[in-house]
mmCIF file of C-alpha atoms in Angstrom:
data_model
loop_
_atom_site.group_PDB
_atom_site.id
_atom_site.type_symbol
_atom_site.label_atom_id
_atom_site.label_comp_id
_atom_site.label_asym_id
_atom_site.label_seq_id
_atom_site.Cartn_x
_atom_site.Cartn_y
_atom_site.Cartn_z
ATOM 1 C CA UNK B 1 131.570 118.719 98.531
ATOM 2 C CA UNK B 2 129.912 121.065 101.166
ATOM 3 C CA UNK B 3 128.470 124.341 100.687
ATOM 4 C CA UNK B 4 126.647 127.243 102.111
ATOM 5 C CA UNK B 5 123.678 128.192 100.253
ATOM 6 C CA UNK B 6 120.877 130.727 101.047
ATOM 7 C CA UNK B 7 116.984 129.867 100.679
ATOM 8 C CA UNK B 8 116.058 131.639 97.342
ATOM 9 C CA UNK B 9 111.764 131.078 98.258
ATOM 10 C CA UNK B 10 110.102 128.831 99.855
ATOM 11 C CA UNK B 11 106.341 127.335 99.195
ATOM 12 C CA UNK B 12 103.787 125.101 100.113
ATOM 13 C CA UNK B 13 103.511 121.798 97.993
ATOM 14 C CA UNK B 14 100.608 119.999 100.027
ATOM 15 C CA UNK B 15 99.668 119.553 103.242
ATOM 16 C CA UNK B 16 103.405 118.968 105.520
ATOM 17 C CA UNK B 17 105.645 119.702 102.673
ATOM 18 C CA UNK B 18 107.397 122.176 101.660
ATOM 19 C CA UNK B 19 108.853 122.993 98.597
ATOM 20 C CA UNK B 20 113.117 124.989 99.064
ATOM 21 C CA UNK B 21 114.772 126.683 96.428
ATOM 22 C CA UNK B 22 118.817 126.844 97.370
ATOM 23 C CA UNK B 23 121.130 128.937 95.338
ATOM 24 C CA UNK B 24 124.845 129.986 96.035
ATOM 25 C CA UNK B 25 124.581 133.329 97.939
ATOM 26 C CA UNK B 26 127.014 134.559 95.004
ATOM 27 C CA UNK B 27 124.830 133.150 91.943
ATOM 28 C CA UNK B 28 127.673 130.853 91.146
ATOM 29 C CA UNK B 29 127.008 128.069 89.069
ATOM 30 C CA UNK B 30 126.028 124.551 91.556
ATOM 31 C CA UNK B 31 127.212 121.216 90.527
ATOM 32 C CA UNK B 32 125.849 119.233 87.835
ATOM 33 C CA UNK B 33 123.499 116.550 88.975
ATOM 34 C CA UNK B 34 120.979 113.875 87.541
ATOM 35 C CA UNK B 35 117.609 112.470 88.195
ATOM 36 C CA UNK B 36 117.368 110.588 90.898
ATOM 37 C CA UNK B 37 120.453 112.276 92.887
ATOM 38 C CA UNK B 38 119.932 113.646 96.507
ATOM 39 C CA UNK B 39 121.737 116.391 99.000
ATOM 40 C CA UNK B 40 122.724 116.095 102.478
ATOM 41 C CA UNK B 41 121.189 119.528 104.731
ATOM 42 C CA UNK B 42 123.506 119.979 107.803
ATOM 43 C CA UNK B 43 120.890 121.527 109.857
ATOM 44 C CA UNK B 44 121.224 122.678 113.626
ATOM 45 C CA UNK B 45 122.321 120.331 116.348
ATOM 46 C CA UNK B 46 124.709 118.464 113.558
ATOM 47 C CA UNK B 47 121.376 117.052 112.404
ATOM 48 C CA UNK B 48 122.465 115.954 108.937
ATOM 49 C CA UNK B 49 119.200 114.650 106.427
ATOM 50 C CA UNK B 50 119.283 113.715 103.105
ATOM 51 C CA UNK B 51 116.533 115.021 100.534
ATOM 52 C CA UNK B 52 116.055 114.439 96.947
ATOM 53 C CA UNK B 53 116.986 116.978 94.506
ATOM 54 C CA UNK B 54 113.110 117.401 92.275
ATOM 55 C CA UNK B 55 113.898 120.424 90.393
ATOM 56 C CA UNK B 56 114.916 120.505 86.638
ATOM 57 C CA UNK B 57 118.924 119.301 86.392
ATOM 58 C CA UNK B 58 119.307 122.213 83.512
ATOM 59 C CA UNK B 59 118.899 124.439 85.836
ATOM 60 C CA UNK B 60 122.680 124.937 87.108
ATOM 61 C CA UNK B 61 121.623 127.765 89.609
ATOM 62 C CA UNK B 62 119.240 126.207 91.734
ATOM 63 C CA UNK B 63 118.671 123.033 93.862
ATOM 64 C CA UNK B 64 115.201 122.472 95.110
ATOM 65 C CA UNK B 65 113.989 119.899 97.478
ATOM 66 C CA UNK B 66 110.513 119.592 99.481
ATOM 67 C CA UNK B 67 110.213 118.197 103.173
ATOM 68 C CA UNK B 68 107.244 116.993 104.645
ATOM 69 C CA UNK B 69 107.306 117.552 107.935
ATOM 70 C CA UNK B 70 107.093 114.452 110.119
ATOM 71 C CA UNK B 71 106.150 114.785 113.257
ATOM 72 C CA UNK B 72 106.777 111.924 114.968
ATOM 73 C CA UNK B 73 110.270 112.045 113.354
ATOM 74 C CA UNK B 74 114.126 113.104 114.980
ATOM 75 C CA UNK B 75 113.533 116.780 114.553
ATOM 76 C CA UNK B 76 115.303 117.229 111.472
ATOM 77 C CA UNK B 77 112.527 117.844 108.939
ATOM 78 C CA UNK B 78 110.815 120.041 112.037
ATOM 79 C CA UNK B 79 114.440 122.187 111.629
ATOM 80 C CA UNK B 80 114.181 122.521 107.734
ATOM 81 C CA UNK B 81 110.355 123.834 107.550
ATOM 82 C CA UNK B 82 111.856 126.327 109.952
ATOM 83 C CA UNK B 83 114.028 127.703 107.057
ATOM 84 C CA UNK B 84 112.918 130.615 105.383
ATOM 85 C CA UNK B 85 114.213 132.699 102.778
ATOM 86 C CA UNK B 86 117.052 134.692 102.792
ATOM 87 C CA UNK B 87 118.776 131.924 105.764
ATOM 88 C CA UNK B 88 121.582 130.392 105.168
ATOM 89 C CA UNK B 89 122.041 126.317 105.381
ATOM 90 C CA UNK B 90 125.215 124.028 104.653
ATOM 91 C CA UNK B 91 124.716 121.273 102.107
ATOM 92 C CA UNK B 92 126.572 118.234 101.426
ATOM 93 C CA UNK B 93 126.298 116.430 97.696
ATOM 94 C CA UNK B 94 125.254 115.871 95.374
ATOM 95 C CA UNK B 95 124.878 111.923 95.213
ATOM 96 C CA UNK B 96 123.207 109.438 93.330
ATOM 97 C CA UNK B 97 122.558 105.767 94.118
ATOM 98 C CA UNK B 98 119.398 106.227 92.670
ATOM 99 C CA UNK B 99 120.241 106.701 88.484
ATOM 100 C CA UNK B 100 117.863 106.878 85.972
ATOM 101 C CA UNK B 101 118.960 104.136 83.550
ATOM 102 C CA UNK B 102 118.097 104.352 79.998
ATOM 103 C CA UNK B 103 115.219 102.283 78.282
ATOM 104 C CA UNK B 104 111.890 101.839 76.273
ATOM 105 C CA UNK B 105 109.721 101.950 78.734
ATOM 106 C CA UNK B 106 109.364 102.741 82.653
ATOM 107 C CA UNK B 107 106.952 102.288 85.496
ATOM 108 C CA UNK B 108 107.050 104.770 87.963
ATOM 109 C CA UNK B 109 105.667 103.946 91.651
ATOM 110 C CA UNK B 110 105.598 106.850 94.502
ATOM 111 C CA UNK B 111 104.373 106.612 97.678
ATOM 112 C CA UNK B 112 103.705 109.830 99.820
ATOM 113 C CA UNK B 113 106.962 112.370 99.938
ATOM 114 C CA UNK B 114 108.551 109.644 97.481
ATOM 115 C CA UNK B 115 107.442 111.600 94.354
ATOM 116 C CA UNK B 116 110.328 113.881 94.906
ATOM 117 C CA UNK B 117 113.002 111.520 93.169
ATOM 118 C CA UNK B 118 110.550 110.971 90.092
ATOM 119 C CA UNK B 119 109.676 113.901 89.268
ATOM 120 C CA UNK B 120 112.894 114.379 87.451
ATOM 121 C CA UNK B 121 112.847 111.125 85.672
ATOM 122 C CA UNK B 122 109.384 111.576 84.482
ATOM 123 C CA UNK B 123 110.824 114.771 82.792
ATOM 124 C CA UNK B 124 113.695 112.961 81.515
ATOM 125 C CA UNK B 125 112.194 109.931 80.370
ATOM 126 C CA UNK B 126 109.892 111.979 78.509
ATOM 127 C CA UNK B 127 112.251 114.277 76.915
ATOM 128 C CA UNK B 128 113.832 110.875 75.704
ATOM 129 C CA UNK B 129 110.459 109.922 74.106
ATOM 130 C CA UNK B 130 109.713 106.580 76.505
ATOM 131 C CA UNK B 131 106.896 104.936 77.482
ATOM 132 C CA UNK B 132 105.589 105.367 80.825
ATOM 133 C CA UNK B 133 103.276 104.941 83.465
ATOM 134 C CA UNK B 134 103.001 107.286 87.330
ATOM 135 C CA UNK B 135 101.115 105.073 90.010
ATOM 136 C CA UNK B 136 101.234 107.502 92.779
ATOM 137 C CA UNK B 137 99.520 107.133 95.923
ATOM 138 C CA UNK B 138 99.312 109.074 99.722
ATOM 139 C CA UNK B 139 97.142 109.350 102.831
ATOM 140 C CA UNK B 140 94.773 111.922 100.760
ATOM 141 C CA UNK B 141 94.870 114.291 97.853
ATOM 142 C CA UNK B 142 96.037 117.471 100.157
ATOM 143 C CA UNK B 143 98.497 115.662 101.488
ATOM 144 C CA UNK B 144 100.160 114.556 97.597
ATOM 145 C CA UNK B 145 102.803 116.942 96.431
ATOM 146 C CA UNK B 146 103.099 118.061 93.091
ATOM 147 C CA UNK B 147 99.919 115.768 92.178
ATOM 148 C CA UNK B 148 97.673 118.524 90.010
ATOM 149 C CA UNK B 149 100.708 119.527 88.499
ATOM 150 C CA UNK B 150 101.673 116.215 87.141
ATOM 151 C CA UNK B 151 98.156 115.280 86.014
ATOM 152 C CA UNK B 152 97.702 118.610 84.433
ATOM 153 C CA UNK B 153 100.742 118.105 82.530
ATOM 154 C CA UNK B 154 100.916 114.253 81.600
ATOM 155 C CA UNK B 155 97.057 113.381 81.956
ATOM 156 C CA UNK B 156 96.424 109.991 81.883
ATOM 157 C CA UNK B 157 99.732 108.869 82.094
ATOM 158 C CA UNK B 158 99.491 110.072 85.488
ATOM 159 C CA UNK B 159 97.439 107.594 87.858
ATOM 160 C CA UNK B 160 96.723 109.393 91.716
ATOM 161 C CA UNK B 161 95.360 107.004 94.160
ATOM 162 C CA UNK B 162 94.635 108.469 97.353
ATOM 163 C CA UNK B 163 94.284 106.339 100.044
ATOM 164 C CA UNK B 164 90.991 107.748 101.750
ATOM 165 C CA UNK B 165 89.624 107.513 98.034
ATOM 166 C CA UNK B 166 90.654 104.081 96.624
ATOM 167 C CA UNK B 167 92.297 102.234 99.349
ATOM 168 C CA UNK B 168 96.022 100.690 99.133
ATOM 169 C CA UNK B 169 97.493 101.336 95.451
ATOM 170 C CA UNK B 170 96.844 97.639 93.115
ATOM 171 C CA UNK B 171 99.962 96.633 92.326
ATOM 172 C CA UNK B 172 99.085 93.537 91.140
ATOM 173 C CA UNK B 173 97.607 94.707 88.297
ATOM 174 C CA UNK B 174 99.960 97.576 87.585
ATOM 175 C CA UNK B 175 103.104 95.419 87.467
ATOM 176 C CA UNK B 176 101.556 92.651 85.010
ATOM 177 C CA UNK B 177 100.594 94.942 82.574
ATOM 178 C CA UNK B 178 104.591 96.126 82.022
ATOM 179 C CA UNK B 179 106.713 94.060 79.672
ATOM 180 C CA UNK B 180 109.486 92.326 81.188
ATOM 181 C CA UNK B 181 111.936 95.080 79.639
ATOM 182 C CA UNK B 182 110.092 97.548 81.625
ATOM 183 C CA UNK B 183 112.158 99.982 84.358
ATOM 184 C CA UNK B 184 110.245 100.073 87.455
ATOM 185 C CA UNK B 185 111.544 102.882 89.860
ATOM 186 C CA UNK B 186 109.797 102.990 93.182
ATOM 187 C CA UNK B 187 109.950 105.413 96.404
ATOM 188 C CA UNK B 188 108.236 105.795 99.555
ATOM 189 C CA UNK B 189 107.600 104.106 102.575
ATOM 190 C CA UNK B 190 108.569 100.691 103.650
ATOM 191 C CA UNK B 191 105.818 98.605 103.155
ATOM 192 C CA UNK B 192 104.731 100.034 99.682
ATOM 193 C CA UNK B 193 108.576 99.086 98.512
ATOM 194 C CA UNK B 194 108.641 95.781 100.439
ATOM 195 C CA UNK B 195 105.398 94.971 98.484
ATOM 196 C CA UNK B 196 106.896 95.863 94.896
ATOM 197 C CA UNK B 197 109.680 94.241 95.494
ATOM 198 C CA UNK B 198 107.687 91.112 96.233
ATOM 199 C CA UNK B 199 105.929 91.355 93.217
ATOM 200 C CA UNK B 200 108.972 91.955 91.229
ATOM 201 C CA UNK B 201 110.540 89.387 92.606
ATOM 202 C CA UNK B 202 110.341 86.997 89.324
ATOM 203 C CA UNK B 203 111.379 89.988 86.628
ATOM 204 C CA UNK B 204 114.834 90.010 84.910
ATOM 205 C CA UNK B 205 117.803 91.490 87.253
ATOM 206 C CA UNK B 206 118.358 95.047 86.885
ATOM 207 C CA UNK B 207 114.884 95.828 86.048
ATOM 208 C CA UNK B 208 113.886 96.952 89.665
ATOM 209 C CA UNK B 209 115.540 100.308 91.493
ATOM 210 C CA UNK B 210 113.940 101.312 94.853
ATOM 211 C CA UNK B 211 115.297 103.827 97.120
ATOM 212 C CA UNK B 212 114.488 103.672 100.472
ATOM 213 C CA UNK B 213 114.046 106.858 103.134
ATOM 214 C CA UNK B 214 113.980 104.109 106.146
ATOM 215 C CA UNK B 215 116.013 100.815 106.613
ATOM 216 C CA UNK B 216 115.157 97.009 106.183
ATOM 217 C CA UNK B 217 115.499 94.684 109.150
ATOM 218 C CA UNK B 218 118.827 93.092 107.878
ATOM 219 C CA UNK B 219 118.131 90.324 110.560
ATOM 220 C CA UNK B 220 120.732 89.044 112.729
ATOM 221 C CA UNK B 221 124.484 89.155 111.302
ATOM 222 C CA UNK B 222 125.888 86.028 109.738
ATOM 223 C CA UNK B 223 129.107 86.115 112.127
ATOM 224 C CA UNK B 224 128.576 86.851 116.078
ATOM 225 C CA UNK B 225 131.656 87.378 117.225
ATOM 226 C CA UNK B 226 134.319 89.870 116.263
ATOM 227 C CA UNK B 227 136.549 90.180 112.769
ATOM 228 C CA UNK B 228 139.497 92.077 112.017
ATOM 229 C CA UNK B 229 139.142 95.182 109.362
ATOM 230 C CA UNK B 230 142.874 96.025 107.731
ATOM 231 C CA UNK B 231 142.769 99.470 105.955
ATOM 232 C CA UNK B 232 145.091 99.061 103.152
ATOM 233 C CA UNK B 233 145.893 102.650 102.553
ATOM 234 C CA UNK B 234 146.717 103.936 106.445
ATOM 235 C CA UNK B 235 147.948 100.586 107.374
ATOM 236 C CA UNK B 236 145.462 100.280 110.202
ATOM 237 C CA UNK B 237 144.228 97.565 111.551
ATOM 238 C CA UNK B 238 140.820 97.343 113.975
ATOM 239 C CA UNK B 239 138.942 94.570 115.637
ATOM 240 C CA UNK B 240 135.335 95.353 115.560
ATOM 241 C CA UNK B 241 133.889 93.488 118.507
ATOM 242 C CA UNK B 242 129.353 92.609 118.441
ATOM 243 C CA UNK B 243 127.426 95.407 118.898
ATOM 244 C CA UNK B 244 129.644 97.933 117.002
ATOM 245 C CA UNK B 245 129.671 99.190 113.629
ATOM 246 C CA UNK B 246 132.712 99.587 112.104
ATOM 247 C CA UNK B 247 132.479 103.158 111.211
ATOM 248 C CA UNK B 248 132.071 103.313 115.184
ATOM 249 C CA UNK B 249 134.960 101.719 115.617
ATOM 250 C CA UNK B 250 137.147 103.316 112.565
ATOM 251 C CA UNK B 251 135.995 106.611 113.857
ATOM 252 C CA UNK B 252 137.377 105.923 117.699
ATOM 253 C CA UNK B 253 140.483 105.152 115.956
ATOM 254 C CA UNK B 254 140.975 108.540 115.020
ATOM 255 C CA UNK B 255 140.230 107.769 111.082
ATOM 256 C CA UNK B 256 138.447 110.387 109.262
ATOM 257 C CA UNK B 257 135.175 108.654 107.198
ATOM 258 C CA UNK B 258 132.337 111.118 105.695
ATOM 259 C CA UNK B 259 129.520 109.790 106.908
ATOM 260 C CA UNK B 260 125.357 110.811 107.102
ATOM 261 C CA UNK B 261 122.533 108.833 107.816
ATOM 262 C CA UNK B 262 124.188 106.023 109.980
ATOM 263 C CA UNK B 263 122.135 103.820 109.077
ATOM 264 C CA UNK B 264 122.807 102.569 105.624
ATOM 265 C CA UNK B 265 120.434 104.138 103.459
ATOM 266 C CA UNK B 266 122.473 107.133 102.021
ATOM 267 C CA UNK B 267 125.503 105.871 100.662
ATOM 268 C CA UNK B 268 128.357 108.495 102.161
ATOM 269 C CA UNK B 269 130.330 105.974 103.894
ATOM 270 C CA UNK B 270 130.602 103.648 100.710
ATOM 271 C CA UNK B 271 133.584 101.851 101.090
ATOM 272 C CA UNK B 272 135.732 99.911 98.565
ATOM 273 C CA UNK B 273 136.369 96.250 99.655
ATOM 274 C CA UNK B 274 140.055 95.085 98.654
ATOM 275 C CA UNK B 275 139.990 90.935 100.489
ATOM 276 C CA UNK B 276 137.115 89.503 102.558
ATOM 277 C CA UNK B 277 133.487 88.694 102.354
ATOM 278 C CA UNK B 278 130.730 90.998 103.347
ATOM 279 C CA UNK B 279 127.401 91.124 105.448
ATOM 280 C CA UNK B 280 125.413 93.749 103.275
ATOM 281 C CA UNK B 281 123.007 94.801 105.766
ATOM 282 C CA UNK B 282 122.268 98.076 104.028
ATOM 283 C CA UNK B 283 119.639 99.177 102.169
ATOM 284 C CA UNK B 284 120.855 101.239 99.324
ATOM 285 C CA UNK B 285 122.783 98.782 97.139
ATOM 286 C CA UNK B 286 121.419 96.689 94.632
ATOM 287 C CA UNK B 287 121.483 92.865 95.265
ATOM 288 C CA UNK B 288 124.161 92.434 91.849
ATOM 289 C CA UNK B 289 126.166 95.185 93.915
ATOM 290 C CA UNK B 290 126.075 93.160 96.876
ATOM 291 C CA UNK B 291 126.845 89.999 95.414
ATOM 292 C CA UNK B 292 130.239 91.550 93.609
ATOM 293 C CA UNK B 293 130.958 92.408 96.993
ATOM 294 C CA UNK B 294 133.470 94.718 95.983
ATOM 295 C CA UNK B 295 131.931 97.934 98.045
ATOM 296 C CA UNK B 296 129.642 97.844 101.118
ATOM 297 C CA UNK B 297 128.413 100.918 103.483
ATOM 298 C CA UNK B 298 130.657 100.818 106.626
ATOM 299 C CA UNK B 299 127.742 102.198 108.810
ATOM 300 C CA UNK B 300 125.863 98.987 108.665
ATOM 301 C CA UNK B 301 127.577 95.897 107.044
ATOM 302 C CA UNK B 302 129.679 93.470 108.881
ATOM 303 C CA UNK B 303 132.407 90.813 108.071
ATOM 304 C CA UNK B 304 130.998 87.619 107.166
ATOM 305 C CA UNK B 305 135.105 85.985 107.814
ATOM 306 C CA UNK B 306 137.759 86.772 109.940
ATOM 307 C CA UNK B 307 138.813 89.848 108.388
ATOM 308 C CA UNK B 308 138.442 92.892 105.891
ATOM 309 C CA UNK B 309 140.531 95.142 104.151
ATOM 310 C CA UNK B 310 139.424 98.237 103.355
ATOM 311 C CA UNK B 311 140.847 100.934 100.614
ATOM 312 C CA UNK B 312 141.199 103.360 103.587
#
């Protein structure tokens, strides 16, 4: 769904980020969303970015996300600290490949502007009565949104490690202290997920969710050459040649596909897959998701045989 919504206030969170409150310019009701789900802003130039939605999901009236501005970034978080209130901005979503799921316990890991997704999970999970743990670490304090509110609110529950102050965040430790029925959620930058994920690595399936702002080097794909992609509902068929995605290709067809970030880390192309086998090279699903191989993210993932069909 797309909509226009007007910039209710805007603040500063920390150094770089800023904290948007959207509302319908009518004070209509938005669409019900859950921790963890995030919003597409169609900003100017068709730049389209995705931000996670950190506000309080009761709150049917208002959407808030905060951007840290990155400057040596594509221009689109440089385009949303230029929003002020009373402008108007179109917004795609919601969407959530990033649930909460329900449990005992949780361990919550941020990195940087990756406290945005958690912050409504820490309110949910404790609403629920769970156990759980914030590791949450950035550059310096200035620079770590929404980190005196948390501590003033959860205490020691709450564990801030900026960088300048302690050094890179122990995860070692951290991790081996949760029980192997403990939820770890984790969000931030690359190497702070690559290294959880490593250390997760031996911890019962299902127990790990990471969302990730940037992609994974998917390596090379596992077929060169080119593969056929039947769409089972327009009766199309494509060959998508190397070097071409086929969204790329689908699109120069003339077939409609929403589409975002391009580059398999949002989820808006999601695709069912009716027949074939699939080269996940995305970095959204889960690996049980990819290994049902009954969906992949058309943006990104190849064939890995002759040929696809699609339910397009």
């Amino acid at each position: 769904m797309s909509f226009e919504l007007v910039v209710r206030s805007r603040a500063r969170a920390a150094e770089g980020v800023v904290v948007l409150d959207l509302r319908d310019p009518s004070g209509a009701a938005l669409p019900a969303w859950a921790p963890g789900a995030h919003i597409d802003l169609v900003l100017p130039g068709d730049l389209v970015r995705q931000y996670s939605l950190c506000g309080d999901p009761a709150d049917r009236l208002t959407w808030r996300i905060a951007v840290l501005r990155e400057p040596a970034g594509r221009g689109g978080s440089a385009l949303a600290h230029e929003l002020r209130p009373g402008a108007t901005v179109e917004v795609r979503g919601p969407r959530n490949h990033f649930p909460l799921q329900p449990a005992a316990r949780y361990l919550f890991v941020a990195g940087g502007i990756g406290i945005t997704p958690i912050l409504p999970m820490i309110a949910a999970a404790d609403a629920a009565g769970a156990e759980w743990r914030l590791l949450y670490g950035g550059r310096t304090a200035a620079s770590m949104a929404f980190a005196r509110e948390l501590r003033a609110a959860h205490g020691d529950r709450v564990d801030l490690r900026p960088q300048d102050e302690h050094g890179l965040l122990d995860l070692e430790s951290l991790l081996a202290r949760g029980t192997p029925d403990t939820l770890v959620y984790c969000c931030g930058p690359a190497p702070l997920l690559d290294a959880v994920e490593k250390r997760c690595a031996e911890r019962p399936p299902g127990t790990l969710h990471v969302e990730r702002f940037t992609p994974k080097d998917a390596g090379e794909p596992l077929l060169a050459g080119s593969f056929e992609v039947e769409l089972a509902v327009t009766g199309i068929t494509c060959t998508v040649p190397p070097g071409r995605s086929i969204l790329d290709v689908l699109e120069a067809a003339g077939v409609q596909v929403l589409t975002s970030c391009r580059e398999g880390t949002c989820g808006t192309c999601e695709t069912d897959v009716l027949a074939g086998t699939v080269d996940h090279r995305d970095s959204l699903l889960t690996p049980e998701e990819q290994a049902a191989g009954d969906t992949m993210l058309i943006c990104v993932s190849r064939a890995a045989c002759p040929k696809l069909v699609l339910d397009l």
